[in-house]
């Protein structure tokens, strides 16, 4: 059975101890430190000596009858001060022969120190209270150890199975029931998990929140460092954890161990997580499944400047992600780089609005050409976008241009940054390939050649039109004689019911063929 936080008994605070039935039987009354009743109780200890603090290690609820303190106000004050110095959770005084009422000196000292002081108006066997509290604490510690082992086992199994970082974070979020964030040392978000609305709330003002919570743990913010061999390279943060702090630290520590192991076994550096984060964000932007506005907190938390910026969507065909990222850093251009499908890499530049976005994109592409040599990658771009909501459309347009360039045989004649206007009809067809009317047009125009048995004739038609209806060149490329080519062209015209010598009919067939080829990719 998997142990979750819901099955854990919460940590006992002073306030909770006072609600136990055995304690209520003693008619407890808080006489000092009422604003500190949420302190956790680590143990219960019976002590009478004035210098009791030397026997404590912090977090104890101390029970006393005050028999050794009666009649000596200095001892009474020192008793409270000693508890305060030892960071005790609270002091419980049983009223009786030594003190029929709460002593004013102890009450004032406790109030000054912020130490909860409780008196019991009815005789109460301390052994019953210690037994009750200790048994509850032991059960809680056993449950915490069980949780620790369950989390370690589940995360280790995921790592062994080759699970990605996201899968591990999802498991940590399931156990902690709060958003989980992994960052590098510069607070740049590398991964998140948890319920999407809660995660977005955390990321919306991440920079301020992360720095505010970076030094201390409070309000459920619990962190654990990531690193090894004396080097830190990141941290994992439980954001708004609602359980007790000790269990939260345990969860964060188990998660940190697993993430470090995941990195070690993956043989990669922390930057690979940054690449995964950028890939997830840019993929979501390109797909359009998630509205751009909802992705804005993730972009900001990933380190992309988004306020008063111009965004330049680029897609690089056959580009190396690591090289592109290094080039951006070298040129001082803020942006995200992520590998997409089919050898394409998306690059989203974010430049100040007072700078020339087109010139910066051209500089980036020219520098890439220079460093890459003769087999340089092609940089496709959409027009710069002033609004974040327009970025997904821009990325898809750049991807269309890159795909159209991939089909072109004249890549070397293209400018450093290729835009939609540079790929002419092929680019238009790429943009319209998913339109049902275009699909219907292609099938109608090519109906006589779309069966598998006519694939050879379709290939001849493709070459003939691509060479500008050059019969000699087409025959040469297909290694056939001119008479054999004429027979094939005649067969094509019969099957399609067209005259390829007629410019308008040939153009119509050419457009349909471009649309058909675009739909197949």
Short mmCIF file of C-alpha atoms in Angstrom, two decimals:
data_model
loop_
_atom_site.label_atom_id
_atom_site.label_comp_id
_atom_site.label_asym_id
_atom_site.label_seq_id
_atom_site.Cartn_x
_atom_site.Cartn_y
_atom_site.Cartn_z
CA UNK A 1 0.00 0.00 0.00
CA UNK A 2 1.35 3.45 -0.90
CA UNK A 3 1.55 5.81 2.06
CA UNK A 4 0.46 9.36 1.31
CA UNK A 5 0.40 12.46 3.47
CA UNK A 6 -3.30 11.98 4.11
CA UNK A 7 -2.47 8.85 6.12
CA UNK A 8 0.01 10.67 8.36
CA UNK A 9 -1.07 11.87 11.79
CA UNK A 10 -0.20 15.58 11.87
CA UNK A 11 2.56 16.84 14.19
CA UNK A 12 1.36 17.68 17.69
CA UNK A 13 1.46 21.35 18.54
CA UNK A 14 0.99 22.76 22.01
CA UNK A 15 -2.54 23.70 21.02
CA UNK A 16 -3.30 20.13 19.91
CA UNK A 17 -1.87 18.63 23.09
CA UNK A 18 -4.26 20.79 25.10
CA UNK A 19 -7.22 19.28 23.24
CA UNK A 20 -6.39 15.68 24.22
CA UNK A 21 -9.05 14.11 26.46
CA UNK A 22 -6.60 13.27 29.21
CA UNK A 23 -5.38 16.85 29.30
CA UNK A 24 -8.88 18.30 29.23
CA UNK A 25 -9.65 16.27 32.33
CA UNK A 26 -7.10 18.44 34.17
CA UNK A 27 -8.94 21.65 33.19
CA UNK A 28 -5.97 23.36 31.48
CA UNK A 29 -5.74 27.16 31.32
CA UNK A 30 -3.26 29.12 29.22
CA UNK A 31 -1.92 31.92 31.45
CA UNK A 32 0.96 33.18 29.25
CA UNK A 33 2.29 32.93 25.71
CA UNK A 34 -1.14 32.33 24.17
CA UNK A 35 0.08 33.55 20.77
CA UNK A 36 2.70 30.77 20.58
CA UNK A 37 0.48 27.71 20.99
CA UNK A 38 1.27 26.41 17.49
CA UNK A 39 4.80 25.45 18.45
CA UNK A 40 5.50 21.78 17.68
CA UNK A 41 5.98 19.42 20.62
CA UNK A 42 8.91 17.08 20.03
CA UNK A 43 8.78 15.33 23.42
CA UNK A 44 7.25 15.55 26.93
CA UNK A 45 9.56 15.85 29.93
CA UNK A 46 8.89 16.01 33.67
CA UNK A 47 11.36 18.29 35.50
CA UNK A 48 11.41 20.22 38.76
CA UNK A 49 14.97 21.58 39.03
CA UNK A 50 15.47 25.32 38.48
CA UNK A 51 18.22 24.74 35.89
CA UNK A 52 16.07 22.35 33.88
CA UNK A 53 17.28 23.83 30.58
CA UNK A 54 20.57 21.90 30.70
CA UNK A 55 18.61 18.66 30.38
CA UNK A 56 16.65 19.71 27.28
CA UNK A 57 17.46 19.79 23.57
CA UNK A 58 14.52 21.88 22.30
CA UNK A 59 10.88 21.27 21.50
CA UNK A 60 9.94 19.65 24.82
CA UNK A 61 6.73 20.28 26.73
CA UNK A 62 7.92 20.39 30.34
CA UNK A 63 5.60 19.22 33.16
CA UNK A 64 6.17 20.32 36.74
CA UNK A 65 4.41 20.64 40.09
CA UNK A 66 6.81 23.42 41.14
CA UNK A 67 7.54 21.72 44.44
CA UNK A 68 11.21 22.84 44.33
CA UNK A 69 10.30 26.35 43.27
CA UNK A 70 7.78 27.31 45.93
CA UNK A 71 8.73 30.29 48.03
CA UNK A 72 11.62 31.45 45.82
CA UNK A 73 10.61 33.94 43.17
CA UNK A 74 14.12 34.13 41.71
CA UNK A 75 14.12 30.35 41.16
CA UNK A 76 10.68 30.60 39.59
CA UNK A 77 11.83 33.27 37.11
CA UNK A 78 15.07 31.40 36.37
CA UNK A 79 13.11 28.21 35.73
CA UNK A 80 11.14 29.94 32.97
CA UNK A 81 14.22 31.66 31.55
CA UNK A 82 16.05 28.32 31.49
CA UNK A 83 13.21 26.76 29.50
CA UNK A 84 13.27 29.68 27.10
CA UNK A 85 17.03 29.36 26.53
CA UNK A 86 16.59 25.64 25.84
CA UNK A 87 13.85 26.44 23.28
CA UNK A 88 11.23 24.40 25.10
CA UNK A 89 7.80 24.22 23.48
CA UNK A 90 5.79 25.00 26.65
CA UNK A 91 5.65 24.57 30.40
CA UNK A 92 2.70 22.92 32.20
CA UNK A 93 2.28 23.60 35.92
CA UNK A 94 0.05 21.32 37.97
CA UNK A 95 -1.65 23.40 40.68
CA UNK A 96 -1.80 21.93 44.11
CA UNK A 97 0.08 22.05 47.41
CA UNK A 98 3.10 23.99 46.01
CA UNK A 99 1.10 26.48 43.94
CA UNK A 100 -2.67 26.80 44.49
CA UNK A 101 -2.71 29.43 41.70
CA UNK A 102 -0.46 30.43 38.86
CA UNK A 103 2.54 32.31 40.31
CA UNK A 104 2.68 35.87 39.00
CA UNK A 105 6.48 35.83 38.64
CA UNK A 106 6.46 32.76 36.37
CA UNK A 107 3.53 34.09 34.39
CA UNK A 108 5.24 37.45 33.72
CA UNK A 109 8.54 35.80 32.82
CA UNK A 110 6.81 33.40 30.43
CA UNK A 111 4.92 36.24 28.76
CA UNK A 112 8.15 38.23 28.29
CA UNK A 113 9.90 35.18 26.79
CA UNK A 114 6.96 34.18 24.59
CA UNK A 115 6.85 30.77 26.25
CA UNK A 116 3.37 29.18 26.50
CA UNK A 117 2.54 28.52 30.14
CA UNK A 118 -0.40 26.30 31.06
CA UNK A 119 -1.77 25.50 34.49
CA UNK A 120 -3.86 22.42 35.38
CA UNK A 121 -6.63 23.19 37.88
CA UNK A 122 -7.36 19.54 38.68
CA UNK A 123 -4.85 16.95 39.92
CA UNK A 124 -3.47 15.13 36.91
CA UNK A 125 -1.14 12.12 36.70
CA UNK A 126 1.69 13.31 34.50
CA UNK A 127 2.47 9.73 33.47
CA UNK A 128 -0.81 9.55 31.54
CA UNK A 129 0.03 12.69 29.58
CA UNK A 130 3.57 11.59 28.77
CA UNK A 131 2.31 8.16 27.69
CA UNK A 132 -0.36 9.67 25.44
CA UNK A 133 1.90 12.24 23.78
CA UNK A 134 4.93 9.92 23.42
CA UNK A 135 2.83 7.20 21.77
CA UNK A 136 1.39 9.68 19.30
CA UNK A 137 4.83 11.06 18.50
CA UNK A 138 6.26 7.58 18.01
CA UNK A 139 3.41 6.66 15.67
CA UNK A 140 3.99 9.86 13.70
CA UNK A 141 7.73 9.19 13.43
CA UNK A 142 7.10 5.63 12.28
CA UNK A 143 4.66 6.90 9.65
CA UNK A 144 7.22 9.50 8.55
CA UNK A 145 9.91 6.83 8.17
CA UNK A 146 7.47 4.67 6.21
CA UNK A 147 6.65 7.63 3.97
CA UNK A 148 10.36 8.29 3.45
CA UNK A 149 11.00 4.72 2.36
CA UNK A 150 7.91 4.69 0.13
CA UNK A 151 8.97 7.88 -1.63
CA UNK A 152 12.57 6.68 -2.02
CA UNK A 153 11.42 3.32 -3.41
CA UNK A 154 8.97 4.83 -5.89
CA UNK A 155 11.40 7.47 -7.16
CA UNK A 156 14.22 4.96 -7.48
CA UNK A 157 11.97 2.65 -9.47
CA UNK A 158 11.10 5.50 -11.83
CA UNK A 159 14.77 6.38 -12.31
CA UNK A 160 15.64 2.74 -12.98
CA UNK A 161 12.89 2.59 -15.59
CA UNK A 162 14.36 5.63 -17.35
CA UNK A 163 11.56 8.03 -16.44
CA UNK A 164 12.05 11.69 -17.40
CA UNK A 165 12.44 14.49 -14.88
CA UNK A 166 8.78 15.47 -15.20
CA UNK A 167 7.61 12.03 -14.09
CA UNK A 168 9.71 12.26 -10.93
CA UNK A 169 8.39 15.72 -10.13
CA UNK A 170 4.80 14.56 -10.66
CA UNK A 171 5.37 11.82 -8.09
CA UNK A 172 6.83 14.28 -5.57
CA UNK A 173 3.87 16.62 -6.11
CA UNK A 174 1.46 13.74 -5.57
CA UNK A 175 3.00 12.97 -2.18
CA UNK A 176 3.36 16.58 -1.06
CA UNK A 177 -0.05 17.75 -2.37
CA UNK A 178 1.43 21.14 -3.30
CA UNK A 179 3.25 22.73 -6.25
CA UNK A 180 6.84 21.55 -6.71
CA UNK A 181 9.43 23.71 -8.45
CA UNK A 182 13.02 22.88 -9.46
CA UNK A 183 15.34 25.83 -10.14
CA UNK A 184 18.96 26.56 -10.83
CA UNK A 185 20.94 28.83 -8.50
CA UNK A 186 19.77 31.91 -10.42
CA UNK A 187 16.13 31.02 -9.59
CA UNK A 188 15.43 30.07 -13.21
CA UNK A 189 12.70 27.44 -13.24
CA UNK A 190 13.82 24.10 -14.72
CA UNK A 191 10.70 22.07 -13.96
CA UNK A 192 7.35 22.20 -12.19
CA UNK A 193 4.68 19.78 -11.06
CA UNK A 194 1.32 19.94 -9.32
CA UNK A 195 -2.14 21.18 -10.16
CA UNK A 196 -1.80 23.62 -13.04
CA UNK A 197 -3.73 26.56 -11.50
CA UNK A 198 -1.70 26.32 -8.29
CA UNK A 199 1.57 26.10 -10.20
CA UNK A 200 0.62 29.13 -12.32
CA UNK A 201 -0.14 31.10 -9.15
CA UNK A 202 3.35 30.32 -7.87
CA UNK A 203 5.06 31.18 -11.17
CA UNK A 204 3.14 34.38 -11.79
CA UNK A 205 5.45 36.37 -9.51
CA UNK A 206 8.19 33.78 -9.23
CA UNK A 207 11.26 36.03 -9.14
CA UNK A 208 10.06 37.98 -6.10
CA UNK A 209 8.60 34.97 -4.31
CA UNK A 210 11.68 32.80 -4.86
CA UNK A 211 14.10 35.38 -3.50
CA UNK A 212 11.83 36.16 -0.56
CA UNK A 213 11.58 32.47 0.39
CA UNK A 214 15.18 31.65 -0.49
CA UNK A 215 16.73 32.20 2.91
CA UNK A 216 14.20 30.82 5.37
CA UNK A 217 11.40 28.31 5.43
CA UNK A 218 7.98 29.69 6.20
CA UNK A 219 4.38 29.58 5.06
CA UNK A 220 4.95 26.05 3.81
CA UNK A 221 7.94 26.90 1.59
CA UNK A 222 10.42 24.06 2.06
CA UNK A 223 13.52 23.65 -0.04
CA UNK A 224 16.39 21.21 -0.46
CA UNK A 225 19.65 21.86 -2.26
CA UNK A 226 20.70 19.91 -5.35
CA UNK A 227 24.34 19.12 -5.92
CA UNK A 228 27.24 16.90 -5.02
CA UNK A 229 30.97 16.81 -4.41
CA UNK A 230 30.86 20.19 -2.73
CA UNK A 231 29.06 21.91 -5.62
CA UNK A 232 25.48 23.16 -5.60
CA UNK A 233 23.71 23.59 -8.93
CA UNK A 234 20.04 23.91 -8.06
CA UNK A 235 17.27 23.39 -5.54
CA UNK A 236 13.84 21.82 -5.24
CA UNK A 237 11.09 23.79 -3.49
CA UNK A 238 7.81 22.59 -2.04
CA UNK A 239 5.56 25.63 -2.40
CA UNK A 240 2.81 26.06 0.18
CA UNK A 241 3.23 22.65 1.83
CA UNK A 242 0.44 22.22 4.39
CA UNK A 243 1.80 19.40 6.52
CA UNK A 244 4.25 19.69 9.39
CA UNK A 245 7.65 21.13 8.52
CA UNK A 246 9.62 18.05 9.57
CA UNK A 247 7.72 15.80 7.17
CA UNK A 248 8.02 18.41 4.45
CA UNK A 249 11.79 18.55 4.89
CA UNK A 250 11.91 14.76 4.73
CA UNK A 251 9.98 14.78 1.45
CA UNK A 252 12.17 17.51 -0.01
CA UNK A 253 15.34 15.63 0.99
CA UNK A 254 14.12 12.37 -0.58
CA UNK A 255 13.19 14.24 -3.74
CA UNK A 256 16.57 15.97 -3.85
CA UNK A 257 18.39 12.64 -3.51
CA UNK A 258 16.39 11.23 -6.41
CA UNK A 259 16.98 14.24 -8.65
CA UNK A 260 20.72 14.17 -8.05
CA UNK A 261 20.76 10.44 -8.84
CA UNK A 262 18.67 11.08 -11.97
CA UNK A 263 21.20 13.63 -13.17
CA UNK A 264 24.18 11.41 -12.40
CA UNK A 265 22.74 8.40 -14.22
CA UNK A 266 21.68 10.56 -17.14
CA UNK A 267 25.27 11.67 -17.56
CA UNK A 268 24.10 15.19 -18.35
CA UNK A 269 24.49 18.59 -16.78
CA UNK A 270 21.88 20.77 -15.18
CA UNK A 271 21.56 22.69 -18.46
CA UNK A 272 19.89 19.63 -19.99
CA UNK A 273 16.98 20.28 -17.60
CA UNK A 274 16.90 23.85 -18.85
CA UNK A 275 16.66 22.49 -22.40
CA UNK A 276 13.79 20.21 -21.36
CA UNK A 277 12.01 23.15 -19.74
CA UNK A 278 12.43 25.30 -22.86
CA UNK A 279 11.33 22.42 -25.08
CA UNK A 280 8.16 21.87 -23.08
CA UNK A 281 7.32 25.59 -23.16
CA UNK A 282 8.01 26.12 -26.87
CA UNK A 283 6.25 22.89 -27.84
CA UNK A 284 3.15 24.03 -25.96
CA UNK A 285 3.36 27.42 -27.68
CA UNK A 286 3.67 25.88 -31.15
CA UNK A 287 0.87 23.36 -30.59
CA UNK A 288 -1.60 25.98 -29.39
CA UNK A 289 -3.18 23.44 -27.03
CA UNK A 290 -2.53 25.76 -24.09
CA UNK A 291 -3.46 29.46 -24.58
CA UNK A 292 -0.39 31.69 -24.76
CA UNK A 293 -1.64 33.81 -21.86
CA UNK A 294 -1.55 30.77 -19.57
CA UNK A 295 2.05 30.05 -20.60
CA UNK A 296 3.26 33.54 -19.75
CA UNK A 297 4.11 32.71 -16.08
CA UNK A 298 6.18 29.72 -17.24
CA UNK A 299 8.07 31.86 -19.75
CA UNK A 300 8.82 34.52 -17.15
CA UNK A 301 9.92 31.92 -14.58
CA UNK A 302 12.15 30.26 -17.22
CA UNK A 303 14.13 33.50 -17.41
CA UNK A 304 12.65 34.98 -20.61
CA UNK A 305 12.05 38.76 -20.38
CA UNK A 306 8.42 39.40 -21.31
CA UNK A 307 7.62 42.99 -20.27
CA UNK A 308 7.82 45.63 -23.02
CA UNK A 309 9.61 43.26 -25.41
CA UNK A 310 9.49 42.33 -29.06
CA UNK A 311 9.49 38.59 -29.76
CA UNK A 312 11.21 37.14 -32.83
CA UNK A 313 10.10 33.56 -33.62
CA UNK A 314 12.79 31.56 -35.46
CA UNK A 315 13.04 27.95 -36.58
CA UNK A 316 16.47 26.63 -37.53
CA UNK A 317 16.58 23.62 -39.82
CA UNK A 318 19.33 21.09 -38.93
CA UNK A 319 20.68 23.30 -36.15
CA UNK A 320 22.47 22.05 -33.04
CA UNK A 321 20.60 23.10 -29.88
CA UNK A 322 23.71 23.48 -27.75
CA UNK A 323 25.45 25.58 -30.41
CA UNK A 324 22.44 27.83 -30.83
CA UNK A 325 22.15 28.34 -27.09
CA UNK A 326 25.87 29.20 -26.83
CA UNK A 327 25.55 31.65 -29.71
CA UNK A 328 22.65 33.43 -28.00
CA UNK A 329 24.70 33.79 -24.83
CA UNK A 330 27.73 34.98 -26.80
CA UNK A 331 25.70 37.66 -28.58
CA UNK A 332 23.88 38.65 -25.39
CA UNK A 333 20.47 37.88 -26.89
CA UNK A 334 17.82 36.75 -24.36
CA UNK A 335 15.89 33.80 -25.72
CA UNK A 336 14.81 30.20 -25.44
CA UNK A 337 16.08 27.33 -27.60
CA UNK A 338 14.36 23.96 -27.95
CA UNK A 339 14.46 21.06 -30.37
CA UNK A 340 11.21 20.36 -32.18
CA UNK A 341 10.36 17.43 -34.45
CA UNK A 342 11.97 16.50 -37.78
CA UNK A 343 15.34 18.16 -37.23
CA UNK A 344 13.92 21.61 -36.51
CA UNK A 345 14.96 23.79 -33.58
CA UNK A 346 12.83 26.66 -32.32
CA UNK A 347 14.51 29.87 -31.12
CA UNK A 348 12.38 32.56 -29.49
CA UNK A 349 14.24 35.85 -29.15
CA UNK A 350 13.09 38.54 -26.71
CA UNK A 351 14.53 41.97 -27.52
CA UNK A 352 13.84 45.45 -26.12
CA UNK A 353 11.27 47.38 -28.11
CA UNK A 354 13.73 50.19 -28.85
CA UNK A 355 16.05 47.80 -30.74
CA UNK A 356 15.79 46.64 -34.37
CA UNK A 357 14.46 43.10 -34.07
CA UNK A 358 15.02 42.28 -37.76
CA UNK A 359 18.63 43.46 -37.62
CA UNK A 360 19.33 41.36 -34.50
CA UNK A 361 17.80 38.27 -36.12
CA UNK A 362 19.91 38.85 -39.25
CA UNK A 363 23.04 39.27 -37.12
CA UNK A 364 22.28 36.02 -35.33
CA UNK A 365 21.73 34.14 -38.61
CA UNK A 366 24.85 35.59 -40.25
CA UNK A 367 27.00 34.67 -37.26
CA UNK A 368 25.54 31.16 -37.34
CA UNK A 369 26.42 30.84 -41.02
CA UNK A 370 29.98 32.00 -40.38
CA UNK A 371 30.55 29.51 -37.56
CA UNK A 372 28.85 26.57 -39.34
CA UNK A 373 30.81 26.59 -42.60
CA UNK A 374 29.45 25.52 -46.01
CA UNK A 375 26.78 23.21 -44.59
CA UNK A 376 25.20 25.99 -42.59
CA UNK A 377 21.68 25.53 -41.16
CA UNK A 378 18.83 27.60 -42.58
CA UNK A 379 17.20 30.15 -40.29
CA UNK A 380 13.47 30.65 -40.96
CA UNK A 381 11.65 33.51 -39.29
CA UNK A 382 8.24 35.05 -38.85
CA UNK A 383 7.66 38.77 -38.57
CA UNK A 384 8.48 40.12 -35.07
CA UNK A 385 5.59 40.02 -32.62
CA UNK A 386 4.91 42.88 -30.20
CA UNK A 387 2.31 40.91 -28.21
CA UNK A 388 2.94 37.66 -26.36
CA UNK A 389 -0.42 36.28 -27.50
CA UNK A 390 0.84 36.42 -31.12
CA UNK A 391 3.96 34.33 -30.44
CA UNK A 392 2.34 30.90 -31.14
CA UNK A 393 1.19 32.05 -34.60
CA UNK A 394 4.66 33.40 -35.27
CA UNK A 395 6.36 30.16 -34.29
CA UNK A 396 4.02 28.15 -36.50
CA UNK A 397 4.68 30.52 -39.39
CA UNK A 398 8.44 30.16 -38.93
CA UNK A 399 8.01 26.39 -38.83
CA UNK A 400 6.03 26.49 -42.09
CA UNK A 401 8.81 28.53 -43.72
CA UNK A 402 11.45 26.07 -42.47
CA UNK A 403 9.45 23.14 -43.84
CA UNK A 404 9.04 24.89 -47.20
CA UNK A 405 12.78 25.57 -47.36
CA UNK A 406 13.45 21.91 -46.66
CA UNK A 407 11.58 21.05 -49.88
CA UNK A 408 13.39 23.68 -51.93
CA UNK A 409 16.32 22.87 -54.16
CA UNK A 410 17.54 26.47 -54.14
CA UNK A 411 18.54 26.84 -50.50
CA UNK A 412 21.86 28.51 -51.35
CA UNK A 413 20.04 31.36 -53.08
CA UNK A 414 18.07 32.24 -49.97
CA UNK A 415 18.93 35.13 -47.60
CA UNK A 416 20.42 34.49 -44.12
CA UNK A 417 16.96 34.85 -42.57
CA UNK A 418 14.24 33.25 -44.69
CA UNK A 419 10.72 34.60 -44.38
CA UNK A 420 7.41 33.62 -45.88
CA UNK A 421 7.85 35.97 -48.83
CA UNK A 422 11.11 34.21 -49.75
CA UNK A 423 9.51 30.81 -50.33
CA UNK A 424 6.75 32.13 -52.61
CA UNK A 425 4.09 29.62 -53.70
CA UNK A 426 5.65 26.75 -51.78
CA UNK A 427 5.37 28.74 -48.57
CA UNK A 428 1.75 29.62 -49.21
CA UNK A 429 0.87 25.99 -49.85
CA UNK A 430 2.62 25.05 -46.60
CA UNK A 431 0.46 27.48 -44.67
CA UNK A 432 -2.74 26.24 -46.34
CA UNK A 433 -2.03 22.51 -46.44
CA UNK A 434 -4.46 21.70 -43.61
CA UNK A 435 -7.31 23.60 -45.20
CA UNK A 436 -10.04 21.11 -46.26
CA UNK A 437 -10.63 23.05 -49.48
CA UNK A 438 -6.97 22.77 -50.46
CA UNK A 439 -6.96 19.06 -49.62
CA UNK A 440 -10.06 18.50 -51.71
CA UNK A 441 -8.53 20.47 -54.59
CA UNK A 442 -5.34 18.37 -54.54
CA UNK A 443 -7.23 15.09 -54.55
CA UNK A 444 -9.53 16.24 -57.34
CA UNK A 445 -6.69 17.45 -59.58
CA UNK A 446 -4.47 14.37 -59.01
CA UNK A 447 -7.16 11.73 -58.70
CA UNK A 448 -5.91 9.66 -61.63
CA UNK A 449 -2.37 9.32 -60.16
CA UNK A 450 -2.90 8.84 -56.41
CA UNK A 451 -3.02 5.04 -56.36
CA UNK A 452 0.17 3.14 -55.51
CA UNK A 453 0.50 1.66 -59.01
CA UNK A 454 0.89 5.16 -60.47
CA UNK A 455 3.63 6.31 -58.07
CA UNK A 456 6.21 6.24 -60.88
CA UNK A 457 4.10 8.51 -63.06
CA UNK A 458 3.54 10.87 -60.11
CA UNK A 459 7.30 11.08 -59.63
CA UNK A 460 7.83 11.91 -63.31
CA UNK A 461 5.18 14.62 -63.09
CA UNK A 462 6.82 16.08 -59.99
CA UNK A 463 10.22 16.31 -61.73
CA UNK A 464 8.75 17.65 -64.97
CA UNK A 465 6.97 20.51 -63.21
CA UNK A 466 9.90 21.25 -60.85
CA UNK A 467 12.26 21.65 -63.82
CA UNK A 468 9.94 24.11 -65.53
CA UNK A 469 8.57 21.47 -67.93
CA UNK A 470 12.05 20.74 -69.26
CA UNK A 471 11.68 17.39 -71.05
CA UNK A 472 15.40 16.81 -71.62
CA UNK A 473 16.25 17.42 -67.98
CA UNK A 474 13.37 15.25 -66.79
CA UNK A 475 14.41 12.34 -69.02
CA UNK A 476 17.98 12.67 -67.78
CA UNK A 477 16.99 12.66 -64.10
CA UNK A 478 14.78 9.60 -64.56
CA UNK A 479 17.32 7.79 -66.77
CA UNK A 480 14.89 7.21 -69.61
CA UNK A 481 14.93 8.10 -73.31
CA UNK A 482 12.97 11.07 -74.60
CA UNK A 483 10.47 8.84 -76.47
CA UNK A 484 9.88 6.88 -73.25
CA UNK A 485 9.34 10.14 -71.39
CA UNK A 486 6.87 11.34 -74.02
CA UNK A 487 4.84 8.17 -73.55
CA UNK A 488 4.75 8.68 -69.80
CA UNK A 489 3.76 12.30 -70.11
CA UNK A 490 1.00 11.32 -72.51
CA UNK A 491 -0.20 8.70 -70.02
CA UNK A 492 -0.20 11.33 -67.26
CA UNK A 493 -2.27 13.74 -69.33
CA UNK A 494 -4.79 11.04 -70.15
CA UNK A 495 -5.20 9.97 -66.52
CA UNK A 496 -5.55 13.56 -65.30
CA UNK A 497 -7.55 14.82 -68.26
CA UNK A 498 -5.30 17.88 -68.71
CA UNK A 499 -2.99 19.40 -71.30
CA UNK A 500 0.40 20.06 -69.67
CA UNK A 501 1.37 22.34 -72.53
CA UNK A 502 -1.38 24.70 -71.37
CA UNK A 503 0.19 27.02 -68.77
CA UNK A 504 -2.94 27.43 -66.63
CA UNK A 505 -3.68 23.70 -66.52
CA UNK A 506 -0.03 22.89 -65.76
CA UNK A 507 0.02 25.52 -63.00
CA UNK A 508 -3.14 24.04 -61.48
CA UNK A 509 -1.62 20.54 -61.46
CA UNK A 510 1.64 21.93 -60.01
CA UNK A 511 -0.20 23.64 -57.13
CA UNK A 512 -2.17 20.46 -56.43
CA UNK A 513 1.05 18.43 -56.39
CA UNK A 514 2.71 20.87 -53.96
CA UNK A 515 -0.34 20.67 -51.70
CA UNK A 516 -0.35 16.85 -51.90
CA UNK A 517 3.36 16.64 -51.00
CA UNK A 518 2.93 19.11 -48.13
CA UNK A 519 0.08 17.05 -46.70
CA UNK A 520 2.21 13.90 -46.72
CA UNK A 521 4.89 15.38 -44.43
#
